[in-house]
C-alpha atoms as a PDB file:
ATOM      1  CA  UNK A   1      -5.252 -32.015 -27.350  1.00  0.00           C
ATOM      2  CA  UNK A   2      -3.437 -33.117 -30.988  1.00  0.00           C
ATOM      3  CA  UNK A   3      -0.044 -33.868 -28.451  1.00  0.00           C
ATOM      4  CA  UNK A   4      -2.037 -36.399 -25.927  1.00  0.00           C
ATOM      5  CA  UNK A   5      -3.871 -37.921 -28.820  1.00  0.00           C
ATOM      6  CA  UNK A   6      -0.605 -38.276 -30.831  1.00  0.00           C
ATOM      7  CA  UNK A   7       1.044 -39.962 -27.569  1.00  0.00           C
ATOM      8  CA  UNK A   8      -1.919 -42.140 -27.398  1.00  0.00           C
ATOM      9  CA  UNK A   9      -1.849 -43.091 -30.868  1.00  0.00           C
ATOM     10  CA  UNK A  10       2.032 -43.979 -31.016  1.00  0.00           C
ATOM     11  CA  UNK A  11       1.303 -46.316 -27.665  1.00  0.00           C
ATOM     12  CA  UNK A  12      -1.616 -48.547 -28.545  1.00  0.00           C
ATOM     13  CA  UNK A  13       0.279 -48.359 -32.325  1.00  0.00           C
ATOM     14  CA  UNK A  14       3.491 -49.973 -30.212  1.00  0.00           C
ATOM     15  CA  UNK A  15       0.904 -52.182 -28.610  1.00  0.00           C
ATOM     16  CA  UNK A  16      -0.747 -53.435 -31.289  1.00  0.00           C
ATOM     17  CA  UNK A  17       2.772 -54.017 -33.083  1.00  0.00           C
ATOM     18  CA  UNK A  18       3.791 -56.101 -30.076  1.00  0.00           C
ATOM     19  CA  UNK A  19       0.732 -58.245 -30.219  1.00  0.00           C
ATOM     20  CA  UNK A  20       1.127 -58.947 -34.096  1.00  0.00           C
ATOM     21  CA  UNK A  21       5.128 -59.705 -32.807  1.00  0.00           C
ATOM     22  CA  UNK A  22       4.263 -61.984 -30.227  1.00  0.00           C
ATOM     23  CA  UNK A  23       1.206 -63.743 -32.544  1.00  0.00           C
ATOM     24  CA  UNK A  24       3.884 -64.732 -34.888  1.00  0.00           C
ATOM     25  CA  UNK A  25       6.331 -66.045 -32.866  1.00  0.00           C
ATOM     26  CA  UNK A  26       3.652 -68.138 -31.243  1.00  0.00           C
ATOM     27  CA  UNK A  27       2.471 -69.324 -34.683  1.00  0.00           C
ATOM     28  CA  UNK A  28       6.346 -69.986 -35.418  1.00  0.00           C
ATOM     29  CA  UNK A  29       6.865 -71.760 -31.939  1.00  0.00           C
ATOM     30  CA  UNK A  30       3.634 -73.874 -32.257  1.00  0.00           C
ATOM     31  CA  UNK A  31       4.352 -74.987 -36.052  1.00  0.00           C
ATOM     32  CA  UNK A  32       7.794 -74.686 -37.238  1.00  0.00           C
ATOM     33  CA  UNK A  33      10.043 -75.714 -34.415  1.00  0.00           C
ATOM     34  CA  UNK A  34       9.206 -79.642 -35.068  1.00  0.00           C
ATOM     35  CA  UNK A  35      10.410 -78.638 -38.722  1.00  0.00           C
ATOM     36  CA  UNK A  36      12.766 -75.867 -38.912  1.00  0.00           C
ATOM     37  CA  UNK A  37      11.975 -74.912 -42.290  1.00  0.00           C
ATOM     38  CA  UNK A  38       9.341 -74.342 -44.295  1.00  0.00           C
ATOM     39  CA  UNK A  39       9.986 -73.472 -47.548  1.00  0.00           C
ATOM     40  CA  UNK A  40       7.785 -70.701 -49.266  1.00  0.00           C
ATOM     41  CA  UNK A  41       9.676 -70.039 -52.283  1.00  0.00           C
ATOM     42  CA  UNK A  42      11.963 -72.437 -52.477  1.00  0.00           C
ATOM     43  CA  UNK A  43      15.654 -71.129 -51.810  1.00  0.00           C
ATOM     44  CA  UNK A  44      14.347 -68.059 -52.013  1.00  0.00           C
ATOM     45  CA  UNK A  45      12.175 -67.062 -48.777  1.00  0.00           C
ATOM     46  CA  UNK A  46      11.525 -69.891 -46.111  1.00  0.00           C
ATOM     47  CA  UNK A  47      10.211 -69.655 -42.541  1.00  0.00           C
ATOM     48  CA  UNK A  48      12.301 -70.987 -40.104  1.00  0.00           C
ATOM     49  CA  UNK A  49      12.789 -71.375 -36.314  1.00  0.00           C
ATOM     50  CA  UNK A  50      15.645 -70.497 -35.099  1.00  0.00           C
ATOM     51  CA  UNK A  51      16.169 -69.515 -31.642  1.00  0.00           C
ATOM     52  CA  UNK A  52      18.281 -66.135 -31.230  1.00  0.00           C
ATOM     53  CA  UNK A  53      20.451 -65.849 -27.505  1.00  0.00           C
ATOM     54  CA  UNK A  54      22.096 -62.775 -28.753  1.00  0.00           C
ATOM     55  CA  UNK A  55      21.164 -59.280 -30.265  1.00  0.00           C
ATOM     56  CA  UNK A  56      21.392 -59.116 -34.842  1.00  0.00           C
ATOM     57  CA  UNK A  57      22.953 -61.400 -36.470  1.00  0.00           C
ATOM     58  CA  UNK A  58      23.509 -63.248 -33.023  1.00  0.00           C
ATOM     59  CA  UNK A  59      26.188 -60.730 -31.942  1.00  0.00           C
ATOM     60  CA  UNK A  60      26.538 -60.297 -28.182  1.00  0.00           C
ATOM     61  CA  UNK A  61      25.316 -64.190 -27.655  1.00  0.00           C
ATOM     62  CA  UNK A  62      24.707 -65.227 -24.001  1.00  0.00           C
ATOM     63  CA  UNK A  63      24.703 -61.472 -22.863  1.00  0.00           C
ATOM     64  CA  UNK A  64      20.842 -61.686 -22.251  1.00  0.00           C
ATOM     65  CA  UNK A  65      21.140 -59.689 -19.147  1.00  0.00           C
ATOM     66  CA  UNK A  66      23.063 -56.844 -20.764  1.00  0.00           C
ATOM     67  CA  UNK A  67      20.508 -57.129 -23.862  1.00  0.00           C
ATOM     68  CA  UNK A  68      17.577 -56.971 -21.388  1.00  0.00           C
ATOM     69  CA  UNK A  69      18.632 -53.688 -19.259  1.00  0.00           C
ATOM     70  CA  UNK A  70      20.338 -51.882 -22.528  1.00  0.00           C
ATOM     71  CA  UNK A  71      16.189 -52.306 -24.606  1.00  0.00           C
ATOM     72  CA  UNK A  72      14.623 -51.934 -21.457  1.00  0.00           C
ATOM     73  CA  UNK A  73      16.006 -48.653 -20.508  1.00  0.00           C
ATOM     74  CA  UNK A  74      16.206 -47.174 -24.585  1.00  0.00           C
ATOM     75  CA  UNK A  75      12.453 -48.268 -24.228  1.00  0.00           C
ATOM     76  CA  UNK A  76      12.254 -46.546 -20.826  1.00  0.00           C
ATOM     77  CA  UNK A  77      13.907 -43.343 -22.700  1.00  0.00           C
ATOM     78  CA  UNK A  78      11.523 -43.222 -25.414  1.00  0.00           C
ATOM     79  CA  UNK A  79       8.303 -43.156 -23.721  1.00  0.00           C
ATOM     80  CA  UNK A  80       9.798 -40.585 -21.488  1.00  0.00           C
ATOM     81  CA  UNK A  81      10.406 -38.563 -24.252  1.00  0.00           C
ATOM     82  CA  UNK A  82       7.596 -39.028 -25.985  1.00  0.00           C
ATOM     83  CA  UNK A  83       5.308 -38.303 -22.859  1.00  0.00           C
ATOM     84  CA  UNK A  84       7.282 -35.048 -22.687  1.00  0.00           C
ATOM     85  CA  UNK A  85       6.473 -33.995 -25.981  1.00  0.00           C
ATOM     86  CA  UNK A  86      10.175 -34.613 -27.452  1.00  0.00           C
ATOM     87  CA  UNK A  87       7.978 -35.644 -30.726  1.00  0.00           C
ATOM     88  CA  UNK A  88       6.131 -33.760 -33.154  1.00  0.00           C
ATOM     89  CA  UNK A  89       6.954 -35.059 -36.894  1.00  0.00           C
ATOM     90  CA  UNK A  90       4.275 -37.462 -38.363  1.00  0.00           C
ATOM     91  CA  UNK A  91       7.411 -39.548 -39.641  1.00  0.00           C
ATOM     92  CA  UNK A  92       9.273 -39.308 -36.384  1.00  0.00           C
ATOM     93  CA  UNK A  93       6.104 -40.789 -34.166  1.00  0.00           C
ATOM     94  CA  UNK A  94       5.778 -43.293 -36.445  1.00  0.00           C
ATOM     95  CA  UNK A  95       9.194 -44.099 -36.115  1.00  0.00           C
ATOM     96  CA  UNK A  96       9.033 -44.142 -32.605  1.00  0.00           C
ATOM     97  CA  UNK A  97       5.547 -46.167 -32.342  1.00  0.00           C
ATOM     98  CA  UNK A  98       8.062 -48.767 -34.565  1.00  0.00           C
ATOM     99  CA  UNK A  99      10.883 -49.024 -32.267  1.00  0.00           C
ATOM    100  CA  UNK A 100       8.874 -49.348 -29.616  1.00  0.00           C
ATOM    101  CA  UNK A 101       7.006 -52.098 -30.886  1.00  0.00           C
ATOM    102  CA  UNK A 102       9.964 -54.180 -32.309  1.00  0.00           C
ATOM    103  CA  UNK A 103      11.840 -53.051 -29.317  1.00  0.00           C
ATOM    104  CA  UNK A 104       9.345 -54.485 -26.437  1.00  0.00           C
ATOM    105  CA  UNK A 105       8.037 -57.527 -28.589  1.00  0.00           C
ATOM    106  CA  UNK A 106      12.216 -58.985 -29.050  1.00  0.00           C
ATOM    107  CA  UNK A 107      12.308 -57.534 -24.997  1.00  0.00           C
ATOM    108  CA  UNK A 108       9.433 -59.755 -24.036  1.00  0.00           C
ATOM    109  CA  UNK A 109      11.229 -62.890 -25.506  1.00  0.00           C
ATOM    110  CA  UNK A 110      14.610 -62.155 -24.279  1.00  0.00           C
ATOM    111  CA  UNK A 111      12.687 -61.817 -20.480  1.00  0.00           C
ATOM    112  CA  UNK A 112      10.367 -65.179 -20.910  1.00  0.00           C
ATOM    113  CA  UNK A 113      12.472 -67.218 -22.862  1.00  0.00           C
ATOM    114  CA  UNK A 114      15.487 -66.179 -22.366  1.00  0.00           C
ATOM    115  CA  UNK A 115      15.617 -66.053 -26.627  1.00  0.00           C
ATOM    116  CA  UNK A 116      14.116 -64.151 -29.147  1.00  0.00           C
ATOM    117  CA  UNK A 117      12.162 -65.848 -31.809  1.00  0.00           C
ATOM    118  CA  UNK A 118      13.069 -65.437 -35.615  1.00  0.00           C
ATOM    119  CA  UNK A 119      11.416 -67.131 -38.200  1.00  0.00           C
ATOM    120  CA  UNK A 120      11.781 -65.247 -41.634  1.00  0.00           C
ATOM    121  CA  UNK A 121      14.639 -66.361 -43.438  1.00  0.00           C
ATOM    122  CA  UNK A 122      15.943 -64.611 -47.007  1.00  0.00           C
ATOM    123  CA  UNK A 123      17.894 -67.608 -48.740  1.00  0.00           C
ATOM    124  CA  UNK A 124      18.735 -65.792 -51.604  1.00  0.00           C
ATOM    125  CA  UNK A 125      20.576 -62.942 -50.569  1.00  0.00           C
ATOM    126  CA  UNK A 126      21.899 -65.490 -47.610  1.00  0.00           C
ATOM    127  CA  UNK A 127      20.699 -63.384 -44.505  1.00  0.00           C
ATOM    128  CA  UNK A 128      20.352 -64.159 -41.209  1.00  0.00           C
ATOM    129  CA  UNK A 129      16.782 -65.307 -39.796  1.00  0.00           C
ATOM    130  CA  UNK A 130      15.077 -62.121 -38.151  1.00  0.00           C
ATOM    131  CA  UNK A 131      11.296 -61.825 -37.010  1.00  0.00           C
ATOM    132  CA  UNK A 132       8.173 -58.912 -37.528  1.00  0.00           C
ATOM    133  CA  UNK A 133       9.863 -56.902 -34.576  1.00  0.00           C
ATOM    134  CA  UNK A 134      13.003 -56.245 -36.473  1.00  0.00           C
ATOM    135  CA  UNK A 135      11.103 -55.424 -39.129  1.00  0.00           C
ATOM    136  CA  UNK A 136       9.677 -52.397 -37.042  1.00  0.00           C
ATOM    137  CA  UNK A 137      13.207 -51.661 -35.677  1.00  0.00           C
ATOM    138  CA  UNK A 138      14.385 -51.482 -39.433  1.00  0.00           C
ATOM    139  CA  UNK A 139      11.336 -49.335 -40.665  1.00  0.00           C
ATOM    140  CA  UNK A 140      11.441 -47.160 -37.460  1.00  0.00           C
ATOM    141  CA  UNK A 141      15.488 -46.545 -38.163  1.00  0.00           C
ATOM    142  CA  UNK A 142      14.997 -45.807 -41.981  1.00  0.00           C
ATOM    143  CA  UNK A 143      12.127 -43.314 -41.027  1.00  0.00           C
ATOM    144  CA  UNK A 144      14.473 -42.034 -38.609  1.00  0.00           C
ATOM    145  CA  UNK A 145      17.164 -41.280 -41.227  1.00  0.00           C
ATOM    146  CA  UNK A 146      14.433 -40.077 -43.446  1.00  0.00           C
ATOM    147  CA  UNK A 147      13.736 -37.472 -40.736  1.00  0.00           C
ATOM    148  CA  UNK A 148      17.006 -36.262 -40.076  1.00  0.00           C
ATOM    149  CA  UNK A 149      18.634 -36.336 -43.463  1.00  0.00           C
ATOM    150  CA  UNK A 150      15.344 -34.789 -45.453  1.00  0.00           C
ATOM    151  CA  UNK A 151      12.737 -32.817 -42.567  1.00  0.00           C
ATOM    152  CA  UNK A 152      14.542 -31.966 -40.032  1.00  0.00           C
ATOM    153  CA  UNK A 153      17.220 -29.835 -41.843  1.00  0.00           C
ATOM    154  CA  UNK A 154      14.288 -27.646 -43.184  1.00  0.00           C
ATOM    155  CA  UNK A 155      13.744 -26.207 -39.893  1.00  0.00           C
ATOM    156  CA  UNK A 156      17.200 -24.895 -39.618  1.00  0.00           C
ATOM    157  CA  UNK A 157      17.423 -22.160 -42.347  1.00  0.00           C
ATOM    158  CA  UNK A 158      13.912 -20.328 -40.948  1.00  0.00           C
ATOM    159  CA  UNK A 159      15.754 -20.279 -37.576  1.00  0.00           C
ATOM    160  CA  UNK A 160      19.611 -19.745 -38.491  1.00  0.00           C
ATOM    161  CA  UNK A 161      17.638 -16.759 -40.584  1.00  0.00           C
ATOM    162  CA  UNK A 162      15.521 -15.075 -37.712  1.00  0.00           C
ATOM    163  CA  UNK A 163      19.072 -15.164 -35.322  1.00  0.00           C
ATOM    164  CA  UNK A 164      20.984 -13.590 -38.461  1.00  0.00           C
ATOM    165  CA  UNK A 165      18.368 -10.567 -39.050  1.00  0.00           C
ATOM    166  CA  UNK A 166      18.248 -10.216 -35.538  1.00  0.00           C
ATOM    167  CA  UNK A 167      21.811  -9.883 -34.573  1.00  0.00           C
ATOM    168  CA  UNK A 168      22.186  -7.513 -37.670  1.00  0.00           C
ATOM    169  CA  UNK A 169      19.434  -5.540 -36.293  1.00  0.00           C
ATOM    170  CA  UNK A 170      21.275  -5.773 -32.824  1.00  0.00           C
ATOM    171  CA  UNK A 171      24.480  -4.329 -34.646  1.00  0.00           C
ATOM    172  CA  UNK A 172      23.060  -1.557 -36.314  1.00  0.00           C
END
């Protein structure tokens, strides 16, 4: 019962984070593509519309196709997994409810507008313009690290010690 309710949490989760994504880049369509910019702090953190035809940073730009079957089918993967029960860490579902969200909201754009929408734009540290679903993809990859660097590690010594007292059982 905790499994199917964690699956169901990590979906509507991803929902919900898709509907927030999509929200904004509606609000960013509707008012800031007649003016570009819109300076919050000035030089410091604007929103701007800029519209993105390629992956970060605008790498891969006019492979929309290839952008559109390579999310789809990592976002195909990780609902497969996660309806298998690949996922059991607190942090790693979370992780996984963010990926899917940034994943499918930037997904959605790339298959209705042939663009994805970015709006939030760091001027001080020069970065490029990026939206609320790479924020999720961000979050979701620094949980991931998180995961594999601190929790799942802790795992391995309980097990690696069970297999060594039992093959020096097995020897004896």
């Amino acid at each position: 019962m905790k499994t199917l309710r964690s699956k169901i949490l990590v979906l509507c989760g991803a929902f919900c984070l898709v509907g927030l994504d999509q929200l904004f880049k509606w609000l960013a369509i509707r008012y800031l593509s007649d003016i570009t910019t819109f300076p919050l702090i000035e030089g410091v953190f604007h929103l701007t519309y800029v519209e993105n035809r390629g992956a970060a940073f605008g790498i891969l730009d006019g492979k929309g196709v290839f952008l559109i079957i390579l999310t789809a089918a990592v976002m195909a993967a990780l609902v497969v997994l996660l309806i298998l029960g690949k996922f059991h860490h607190p942090l790693l579902l979370t992780a996984v409810t963010l990926f899917l969200g940034g994943g499918i909201g930037n997904l959605i754009d790339r298959i209705f507008r042939h663009y994805v929408v970015d709006f939030l734009d760091f001027r001080l540290i020069n970065f490029a313009v990026f939206n609320f679903a790479d924020c999720c993809v961000v979050i979701g990859t620094v949980l991931l690290f998180i995961f594999v660097l601190f929790v799942m590690d802790k795992d391995k010594p309980k097990k690696s010690k069970v297999i060594n007292q039992e093959a020096e059982e097995h020897d004896e």
